[in-house]
CSV table of C-alpha atoms in Angstrom, one decimal:
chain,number,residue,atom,x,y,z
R,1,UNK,CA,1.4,-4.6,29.0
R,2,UNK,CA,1.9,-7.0,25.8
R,3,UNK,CA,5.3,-7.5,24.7
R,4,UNK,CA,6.6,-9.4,21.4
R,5,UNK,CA,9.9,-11.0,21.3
R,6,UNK,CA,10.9,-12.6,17.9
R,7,UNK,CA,14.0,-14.7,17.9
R,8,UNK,CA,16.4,-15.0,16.0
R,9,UNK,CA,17.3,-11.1,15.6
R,10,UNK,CA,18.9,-11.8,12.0
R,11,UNK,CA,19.6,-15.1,9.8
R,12,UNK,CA,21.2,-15.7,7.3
R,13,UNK,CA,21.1,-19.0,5.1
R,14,UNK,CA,21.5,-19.9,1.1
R,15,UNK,CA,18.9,-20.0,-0.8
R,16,UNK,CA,16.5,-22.7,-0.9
R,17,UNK,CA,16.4,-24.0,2.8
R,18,UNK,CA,13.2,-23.6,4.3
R,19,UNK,CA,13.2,-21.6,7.7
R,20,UNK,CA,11.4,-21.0,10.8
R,21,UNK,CA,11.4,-17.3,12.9
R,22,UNK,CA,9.9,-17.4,15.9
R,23,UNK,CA,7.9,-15.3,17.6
R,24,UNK,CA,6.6,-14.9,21.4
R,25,UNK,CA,4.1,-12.8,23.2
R,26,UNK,CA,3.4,-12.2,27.0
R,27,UNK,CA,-0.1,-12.0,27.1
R,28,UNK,CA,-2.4,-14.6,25.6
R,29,UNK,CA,-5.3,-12.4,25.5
R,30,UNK,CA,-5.2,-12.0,21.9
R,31,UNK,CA,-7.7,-10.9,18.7
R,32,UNK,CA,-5.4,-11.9,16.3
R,33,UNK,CA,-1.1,-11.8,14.9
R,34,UNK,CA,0.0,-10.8,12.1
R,35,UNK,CA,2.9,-11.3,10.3
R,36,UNK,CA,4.3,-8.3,8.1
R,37,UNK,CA,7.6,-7.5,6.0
R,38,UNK,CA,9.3,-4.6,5.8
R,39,UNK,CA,12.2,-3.7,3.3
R,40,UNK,CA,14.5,-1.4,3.4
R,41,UNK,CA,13.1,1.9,3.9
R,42,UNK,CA,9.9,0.8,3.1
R,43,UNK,CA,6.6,0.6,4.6
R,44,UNK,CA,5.3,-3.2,5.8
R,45,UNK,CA,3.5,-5.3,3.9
R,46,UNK,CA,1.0,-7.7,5.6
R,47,UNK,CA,1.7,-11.4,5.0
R,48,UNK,CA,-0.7,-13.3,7.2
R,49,UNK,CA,-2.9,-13.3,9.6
R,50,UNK,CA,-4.2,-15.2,12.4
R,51,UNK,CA,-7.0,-15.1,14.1
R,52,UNK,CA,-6.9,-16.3,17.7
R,53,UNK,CA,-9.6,-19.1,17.3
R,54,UNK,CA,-7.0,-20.6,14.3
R,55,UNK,CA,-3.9,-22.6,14.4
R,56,UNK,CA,-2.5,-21.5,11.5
R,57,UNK,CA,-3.0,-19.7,7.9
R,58,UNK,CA,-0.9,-20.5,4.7
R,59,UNK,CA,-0.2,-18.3,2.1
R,60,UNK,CA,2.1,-20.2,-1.0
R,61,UNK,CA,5.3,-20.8,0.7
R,62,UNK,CA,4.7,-19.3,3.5
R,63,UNK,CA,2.7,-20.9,6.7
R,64,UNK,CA,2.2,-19.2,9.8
R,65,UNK,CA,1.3,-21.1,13.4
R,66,UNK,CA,-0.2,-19.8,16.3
R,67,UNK,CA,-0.2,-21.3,19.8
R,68,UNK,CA,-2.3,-18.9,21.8
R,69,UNK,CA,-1.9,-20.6,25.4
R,70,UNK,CA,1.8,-20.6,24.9
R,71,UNK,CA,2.2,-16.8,23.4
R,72,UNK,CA,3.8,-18.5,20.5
R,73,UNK,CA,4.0,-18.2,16.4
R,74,UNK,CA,6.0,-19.5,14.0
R,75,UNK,CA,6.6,-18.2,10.2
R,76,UNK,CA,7.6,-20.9,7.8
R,77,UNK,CA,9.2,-20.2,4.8
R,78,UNK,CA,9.8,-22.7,2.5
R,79,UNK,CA,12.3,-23.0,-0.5
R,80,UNK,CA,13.5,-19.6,0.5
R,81,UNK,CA,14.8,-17.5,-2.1
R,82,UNK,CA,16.8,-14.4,-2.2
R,83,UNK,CA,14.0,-12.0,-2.9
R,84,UNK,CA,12.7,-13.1,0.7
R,85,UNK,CA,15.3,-11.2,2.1
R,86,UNK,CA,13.7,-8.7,4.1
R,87,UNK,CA,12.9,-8.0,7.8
R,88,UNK,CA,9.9,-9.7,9.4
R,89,UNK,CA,7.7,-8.2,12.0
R,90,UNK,CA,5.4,-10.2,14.0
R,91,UNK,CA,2.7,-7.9,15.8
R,92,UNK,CA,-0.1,-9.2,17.8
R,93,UNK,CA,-3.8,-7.0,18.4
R,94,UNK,CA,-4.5,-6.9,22.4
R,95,UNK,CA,-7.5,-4.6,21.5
R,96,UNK,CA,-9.7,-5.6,18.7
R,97,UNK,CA,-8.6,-3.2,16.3
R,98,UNK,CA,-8.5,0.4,18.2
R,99,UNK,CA,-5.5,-0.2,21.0
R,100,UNK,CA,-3.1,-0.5,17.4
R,101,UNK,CA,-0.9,-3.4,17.1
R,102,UNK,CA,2.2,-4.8,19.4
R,103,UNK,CA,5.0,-5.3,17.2
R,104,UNK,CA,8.2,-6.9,17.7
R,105,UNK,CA,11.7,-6.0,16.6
R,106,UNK,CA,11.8,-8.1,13.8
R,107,UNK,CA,14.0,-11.1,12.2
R,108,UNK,CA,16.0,-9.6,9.6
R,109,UNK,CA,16.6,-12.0,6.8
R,110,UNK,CA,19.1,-12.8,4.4
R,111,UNK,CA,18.8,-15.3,1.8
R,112,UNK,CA,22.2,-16.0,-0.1
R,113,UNK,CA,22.1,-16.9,-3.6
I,1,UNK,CA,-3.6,-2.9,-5.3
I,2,UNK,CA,-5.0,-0.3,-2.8
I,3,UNK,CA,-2.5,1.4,-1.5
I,4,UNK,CA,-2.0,4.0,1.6
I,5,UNK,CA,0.0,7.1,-0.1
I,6,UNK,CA,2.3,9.4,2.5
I,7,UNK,CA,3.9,12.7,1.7
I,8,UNK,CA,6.1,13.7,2.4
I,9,UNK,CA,8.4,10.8,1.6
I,10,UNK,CA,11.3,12.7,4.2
I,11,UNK,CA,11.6,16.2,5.7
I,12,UNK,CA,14.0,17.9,7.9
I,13,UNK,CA,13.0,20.1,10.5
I,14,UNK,CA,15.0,22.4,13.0
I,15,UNK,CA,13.9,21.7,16.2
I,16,UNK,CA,10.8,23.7,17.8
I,17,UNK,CA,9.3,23.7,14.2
I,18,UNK,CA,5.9,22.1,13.5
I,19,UNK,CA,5.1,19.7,11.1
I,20,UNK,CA,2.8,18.0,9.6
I,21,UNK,CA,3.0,14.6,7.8
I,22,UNK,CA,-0.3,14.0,5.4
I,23,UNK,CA,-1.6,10.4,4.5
I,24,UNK,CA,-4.7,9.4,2.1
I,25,UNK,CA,-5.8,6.1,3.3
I,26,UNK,CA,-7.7,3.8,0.8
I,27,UNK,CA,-10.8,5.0,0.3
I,28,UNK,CA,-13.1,2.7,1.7
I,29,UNK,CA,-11.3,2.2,4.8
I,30,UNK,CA,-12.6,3.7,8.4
I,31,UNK,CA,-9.9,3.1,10.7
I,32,UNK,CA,-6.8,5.0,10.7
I,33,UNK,CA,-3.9,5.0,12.4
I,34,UNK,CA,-0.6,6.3,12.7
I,35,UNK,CA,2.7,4.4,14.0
I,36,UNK,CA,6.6,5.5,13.9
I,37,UNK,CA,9.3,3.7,14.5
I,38,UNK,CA,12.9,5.0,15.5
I,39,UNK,CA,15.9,3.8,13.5
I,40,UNK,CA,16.7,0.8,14.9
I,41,UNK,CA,13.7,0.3,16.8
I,42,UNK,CA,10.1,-1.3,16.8
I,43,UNK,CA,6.9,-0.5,15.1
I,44,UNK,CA,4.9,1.7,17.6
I,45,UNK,CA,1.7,2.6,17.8
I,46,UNK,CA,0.6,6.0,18.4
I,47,UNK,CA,-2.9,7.1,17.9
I,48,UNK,CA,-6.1,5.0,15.7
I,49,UNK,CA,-9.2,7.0,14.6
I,50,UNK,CA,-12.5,6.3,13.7
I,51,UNK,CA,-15.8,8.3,13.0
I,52,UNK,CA,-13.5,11.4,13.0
I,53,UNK,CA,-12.4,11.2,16.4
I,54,UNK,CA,-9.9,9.5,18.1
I,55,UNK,CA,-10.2,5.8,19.5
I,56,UNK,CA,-6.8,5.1,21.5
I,57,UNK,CA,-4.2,7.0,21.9
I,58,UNK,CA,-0.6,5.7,23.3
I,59,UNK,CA,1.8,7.2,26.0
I,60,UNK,CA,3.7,8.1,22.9
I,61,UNK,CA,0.9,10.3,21.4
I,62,UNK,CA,1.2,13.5,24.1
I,63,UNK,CA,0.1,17.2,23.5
I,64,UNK,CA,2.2,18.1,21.0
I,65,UNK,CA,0.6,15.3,19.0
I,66,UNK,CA,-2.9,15.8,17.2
I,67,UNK,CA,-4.5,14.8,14.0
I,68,UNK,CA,-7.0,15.3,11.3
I,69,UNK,CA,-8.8,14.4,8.6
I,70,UNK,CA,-10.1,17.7,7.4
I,71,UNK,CA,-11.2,16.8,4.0
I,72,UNK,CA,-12.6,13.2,3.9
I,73,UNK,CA,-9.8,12.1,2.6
I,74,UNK,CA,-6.7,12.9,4.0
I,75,UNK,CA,-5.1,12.2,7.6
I,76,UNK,CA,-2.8,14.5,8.5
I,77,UNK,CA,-0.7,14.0,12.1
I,78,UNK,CA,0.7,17.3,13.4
I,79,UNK,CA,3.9,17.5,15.5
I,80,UNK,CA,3.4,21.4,17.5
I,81,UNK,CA,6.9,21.9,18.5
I,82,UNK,CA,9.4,18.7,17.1
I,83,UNK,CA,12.0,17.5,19.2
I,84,UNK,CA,15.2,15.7,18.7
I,85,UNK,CA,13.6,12.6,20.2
I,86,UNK,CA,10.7,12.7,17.6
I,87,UNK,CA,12.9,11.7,14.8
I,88,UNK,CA,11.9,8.6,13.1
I,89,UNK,CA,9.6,7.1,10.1
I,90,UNK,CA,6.2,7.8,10.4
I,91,UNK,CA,3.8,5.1,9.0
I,92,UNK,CA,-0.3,5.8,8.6
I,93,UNK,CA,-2.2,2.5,7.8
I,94,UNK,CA,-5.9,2.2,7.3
I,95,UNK,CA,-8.0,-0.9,7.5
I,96,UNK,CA,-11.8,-1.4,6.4
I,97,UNK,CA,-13.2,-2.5,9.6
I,98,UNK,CA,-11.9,-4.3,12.7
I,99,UNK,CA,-12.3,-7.9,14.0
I,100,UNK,CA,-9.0,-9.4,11.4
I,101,UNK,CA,-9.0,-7.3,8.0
I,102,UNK,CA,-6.1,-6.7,6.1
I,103,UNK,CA,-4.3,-3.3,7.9
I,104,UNK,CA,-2.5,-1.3,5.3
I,105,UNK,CA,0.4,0.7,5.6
I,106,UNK,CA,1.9,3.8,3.8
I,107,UNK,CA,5.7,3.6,2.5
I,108,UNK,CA,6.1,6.1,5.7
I,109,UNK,CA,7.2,9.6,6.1
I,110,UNK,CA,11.3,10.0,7.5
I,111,UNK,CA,11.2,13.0,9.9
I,112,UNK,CA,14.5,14.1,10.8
I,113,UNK,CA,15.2,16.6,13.7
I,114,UNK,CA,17.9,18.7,13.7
Protein backbone atom coordinates (compact mmCIF):
# COMPACT_ATOMS: atom_id res chain seq x y z
CA UNK A 1 0.00 0.00 0.00
CA UNK A 2 1.50 3.63 -1.06
CA UNK A 3 2.23 5.83 1.63
CA UNK A 4 3.39 9.70 1.37
CA UNK A 5 5.39 11.31 4.03
CA UNK A 6 6.24 15.08 3.60
CA UNK A 7 8.68 16.51 5.98
CA UNK A 8 8.82 19.12 7.51
CA UNK A 9 5.14 19.11 9.14
CA UNK A 10 5.12 23.13 9.31
CA UNK A 11 7.87 25.95 8.57
CA UNK A 12 8.06 29.00 9.11
CA UNK A 13 10.65 31.55 7.58
CA UNK A 14 10.56 35.51 6.56
CA UNK A 15 9.76 36.43 3.52
CA UNK A 16 11.96 36.18 0.65
CA UNK A 17 14.07 32.96 1.46
CA UNK A 18 13.65 30.42 -1.00
CA UNK A 19 12.62 26.91 0.54
CA UNK A 20 12.48 23.32 -0.08
CA UNK A 21 9.54 20.73 1.40
CA UNK A 22 10.10 17.43 0.92
CA UNK A 23 8.25 14.76 0.05
CA UNK A 24 8.65 10.81 0.16
CA UNK A 25 6.70 7.87 -1.10
CA UNK A 26 7.00 4.00 -0.45
CA UNK A 27 6.38 2.60 -3.68
CA UNK A 28 8.06 3.72 -6.82
CA UNK A 29 5.49 2.38 -9.02
CA UNK A 30 4.22 5.67 -9.95
CA UNK A 31 2.00 7.49 -12.96
CA UNK A 32 2.65 10.63 -11.86
CA UNK A 33 2.91 13.48 -8.25
CA UNK A 34 1.34 16.19 -7.86
CA UNK A 35 1.82 18.95 -5.82
CA UNK A 36 -1.38 20.87 -4.56
CA UNK A 37 -2.16 23.88 -1.94
CA UNK A 38 -4.73 24.09 0.20
CA UNK A 39 -5.78 27.20 2.37
CA UNK A 40 -7.57 27.45 5.01
CA UNK A 41 -10.85 25.93 4.63
CA UNK A 42 -10.48 25.75 1.13
CA UNK A 43 -10.46 23.29 -1.45
CA UNK A 44 -6.64 22.38 -3.18
CA UNK A 45 -5.44 23.91 -5.85
CA UNK A 46 -3.10 21.90 -8.27
CA UNK A 47 0.41 23.39 -8.61
CA UNK A 48 2.37 20.98 -10.57
CA UNK A 49 2.70 17.95 -11.91
CA UNK A 50 4.98 15.33 -12.64
CA UNK A 51 4.98 12.77 -14.72
CA UNK A 52 6.98 9.67 -13.82
CA UNK A 53 9.16 9.65 -17.06
CA UNK A 54 10.20 13.60 -15.92
CA UNK A 55 12.64 14.95 -13.50
CA UNK A 56 11.09 17.96 -12.78
CA UNK A 57 8.36 20.69 -13.94
CA UNK A 58 8.61 24.54 -13.19
CA UNK A 59 5.98 26.77 -12.87
CA UNK A 60 7.36 30.71 -12.08
CA UNK A 61 8.79 30.47 -8.70
CA UNK A 62 8.03 27.34 -8.11
CA UNK A 63 10.11 24.06 -9.30
CA UNK A 64 9.13 20.63 -8.44
CA UNK A 65 11.70 17.44 -8.65
CA UNK A 66 11.04 14.00 -8.82
CA UNK A 67 13.35 11.02 -8.12
CA UNK A 68 11.28 8.05 -8.91
CA UNK A 69 13.84 5.25 -7.76
CA UNK A 70 14.29 6.93 -4.50
CA UNK A 71 10.36 7.70 -3.78
CA UNK A 72 11.40 11.31 -3.52
CA UNK A 73 10.12 15.08 -4.53
CA UNK A 74 11.10 18.19 -3.73
CA UNK A 75 8.93 21.65 -4.08
CA UNK A 76 11.08 24.71 -4.44
CA UNK A 77 9.87 27.91 -3.72
CA UNK A 78 11.76 30.70 -4.47
CA UNK A 79 11.66 34.40 -3.12
CA UNK A 80 8.89 33.26 -0.93
CA UNK A 81 6.37 35.69 -0.09
CA UNK A 82 3.75 35.88 2.49
CA UNK A 83 0.80 35.04 0.18
CA UNK A 84 2.56 31.56 -0.10
CA UNK A 85 1.48 30.85 3.14
CA UNK A 86 -0.60 27.90 2.86
CA UNK A 87 -0.48 24.08 3.36
CA UNK A 88 1.09 21.95 0.74
CA UNK A 89 0.06 18.56 -0.21
CA UNK A 90 2.12 16.29 -2.15
CA UNK A 91 -0.02 13.26 -3.60
CA UNK A 92 1.25 10.64 -5.81
CA UNK A 93 -1.24 8.39 -8.66
CA UNK A 94 -0.44 4.42 -7.99
CA UNK A 95 -3.24 3.82 -10.57
CA UNK A 96 -3.38 5.77 -13.59
CA UNK A 97 -6.09 7.87 -12.79
CA UNK A 98 -9.04 5.54 -11.37
CA UNK A 99 -7.29 4.13 -7.88
CA UNK A 100 -7.52 8.28 -6.80
CA UNK A 101 -4.50 9.88 -5.48
CA UNK A 102 -2.18 9.14 -2.24
CA UNK A 103 -1.83 12.21 -0.46
CA UNK A 104 0.30 13.17 2.31
CA UNK A 105 -0.25 15.27 5.37
CA UNK A 106 1.02 18.25 4.12
CA UNK A 107 3.81 21.05 5.03
CA UNK A 108 2.04 23.84 6.40
CA UNK A 109 3.66 27.13 5.52
CA UNK A 110 4.21 30.32 6.97
CA UNK A 111 5.89 33.10 5.31
CA UNK A 112 6.55 36.13 7.74
CA UNK A 113 6.51 39.49 6.42
CA UNK B 1 -11.13 29.38 -14.71
CA UNK B 2 -13.21 26.18 -14.67
CA UNK B 3 -14.05 25.48 -11.53
CA UNK B 4 -15.69 22.35 -9.54
CA UNK B 5 -18.84 23.99 -7.52
CA UNK B 6 -20.00 22.02 -4.12
CA UNK B 7 -23.17 22.70 -2.06
CA UNK B 8 -23.61 22.62 0.41
CA UNK B 9 -20.67 24.71 1.61
CA UNK B 10 -21.39 22.98 5.49
CA UNK B 11 -24.27 21.08 7.06
CA UNK B 12 -25.03 19.49 10.32
CA UNK B 13 -26.60 16.33 10.68
CA UNK B 14 -27.84 14.32 13.82
CA UNK B 15 -26.49 11.13 13.61
CA UNK B 16 -28.44 8.19 11.68
CA UNK B 17 -29.65 10.98 9.26
CA UNK B 18 -28.84 10.78 5.49
CA UNK B 19 -27.21 13.12 3.50
CA UNK B 20 -26.34 14.08 0.51
CA UNK B 21 -23.48 16.44 -0.63
CA UNK B 22 -24.04 17.55 -4.58
CA UNK B 23 -21.06 18.56 -6.88
CA UNK B 24 -21.22 19.92 -10.73
CA UNK B 25 -17.89 19.09 -12.10
CA UNK B 26 -16.59 21.14 -15.14
CA UNK B 27 -18.32 20.28 -17.86
CA UNK B 28 -16.12 18.58 -20.14
CA UNK B 29 -14.57 16.52 -17.58
CA UNK B 30 -15.34 12.49 -17.35
CA UNK B 31 -13.76 11.35 -14.30
CA UNK B 32 -15.13 12.08 -11.02
CA UNK B 33 -14.25 11.61 -7.75
CA UNK B 34 -14.87 12.22 -4.32
CA UNK B 35 -12.29 12.57 -1.35
CA UNK B 36 -12.73 13.79 2.43
CA UNK B 37 -10.43 14.55 4.75
CA UNK B 38 -10.94 14.58 8.67
CA UNK B 39 -9.81 17.75 10.58
CA UNK B 40 -6.51 17.33 11.06
CA UNK B 41 -5.99 14.56 8.76
CA UNK B 42 -4.94 13.61 5.02
CA UNK B 43 -6.65 13.90 1.79
CA UNK B 44 -8.40 10.49 1.13
CA UNK B 45 -9.71 9.08 -1.51
CA UNK B 46 -12.97 7.50 -1.58
CA UNK B 47 -14.70 6.47 -4.72
CA UNK B 48 -13.73 7.77 -8.81
CA UNK B 49 -16.35 7.29 -11.59
CA UNK B 50 -16.46 7.10 -15.04
CA UNK B 51 -19.03 6.27 -17.85
CA UNK B 52 -21.67 6.48 -15.08
CA UNK B 53 -20.41 3.72 -13.01
CA UNK B 54 -17.94 3.38 -10.55
CA UNK B 55 -14.15 2.75 -11.24
CA UNK B 56 -12.42 2.19 -7.70
CA UNK B 57 -13.77 2.42 -4.72
CA UNK B 58 -11.61 2.58 -1.21
CA UNK B 59 -12.03 0.73 2.17
CA UNK B 60 -13.38 4.04 3.11
CA UNK B 61 -16.30 4.03 0.64
CA UNK B 62 -18.62 1.05 2.45
CA UNK B 63 -22.48 0.47 2.09
CA UNK B 64 -23.66 3.39 3.49
CA UNK B 65 -21.73 5.20 0.76
CA UNK B 66 -23.17 5.46 -2.89
CA UNK B 67 -23.22 8.01 -5.64
CA UNK B 68 -24.82 9.54 -8.69
CA UNK B 69 -24.92 11.54 -11.36
CA UNK B 70 -28.52 11.55 -12.16
CA UNK B 71 -28.72 14.54 -14.41
CA UNK B 72 -25.53 14.80 -16.55
CA UNK B 73 -24.36 17.18 -14.61
CA UNK B 74 -24.31 16.79 -11.14
CA UNK B 75 -22.53 14.21 -8.70
CA UNK B 76 -24.09 13.70 -5.81
CA UNK B 77 -22.41 11.30 -2.93
CA UNK B 78 -25.00 9.95 -0.44
CA UNK B 79 -24.20 9.05 3.24
CA UNK B 80 -27.51 6.36 4.21
CA UNK B 81 -27.17 6.60 7.86
CA UNK B 82 -24.07 9.31 9.03
CA UNK B 83 -22.00 8.53 11.81
CA UNK B 84 -19.95 10.49 14.21
CA UNK B 85 -16.82 9.13 12.53
CA UNK B 86 -18.09 10.50 9.06
CA UNK B 87 -17.51 14.01 10.01
CA UNK B 88 -15.07 15.81 7.88
CA UNK B 89 -14.74 17.99 4.50
CA UNK B 90 -15.87 16.38 1.58
CA UNK B 91 -14.05 17.35 -1.63
CA UNK B 92 -15.40 16.15 -5.47
CA UNK B 93 -12.75 16.85 -8.18
CA UNK B 94 -13.17 16.06 -11.79
CA UNK B 95 -10.41 15.77 -14.43
CA UNK B 96 -10.85 15.57 -18.38
CA UNK B 97 -9.15 12.33 -19.01
CA UNK B 98 -6.42 10.25 -17.17
CA UNK B 99 -2.72 9.66 -17.98
CA UNK B 100 -1.45 13.48 -16.08
CA UNK B 101 -4.36 16.20 -16.68
CA UNK B 102 -4.97 18.84 -14.41
CA UNK B 103 -7.50 17.12 -11.40
CA UNK B 104 -9.85 19.81 -10.11
CA UNK B 105 -11.22 20.11 -6.86
CA UNK B 106 -14.40 21.68 -5.32
CA UNK B 107 -13.92 24.27 -2.29
CA UNK B 108 -15.43 20.99 -0.34
CA UNK B 109 -18.57 20.38 1.59
CA UNK B 110 -17.98 20.41 5.93
CA UNK B 111 -20.19 17.61 7.25
CA UNK B 112 -20.57 17.71 10.81
CA UNK B 113 -22.12 14.88 12.90
CA UNK B 114 -23.70 15.42 15.91
Amino acid sequence: KQEVTQIPAALSVPEGENLVLNCSFTDSAIYNLQWFRQDPGKGLTSLLLIQSSQREQTSGRLNASLDKSSGRSTLYIAASQPGDSATYLCAVDSGGGADGLTFGKGTHLIIQP
Amino acid sequence: EPEVTQTPSHQVTQMGQEVILRCVPISNHLYFYWYRQILGQKVEFLVSFYNNEISEKSEIFDDQFSVERPDGSNFTLKIRSTKLEDSAMYFCASIRSQGGNTIYFGEGSWLTVV
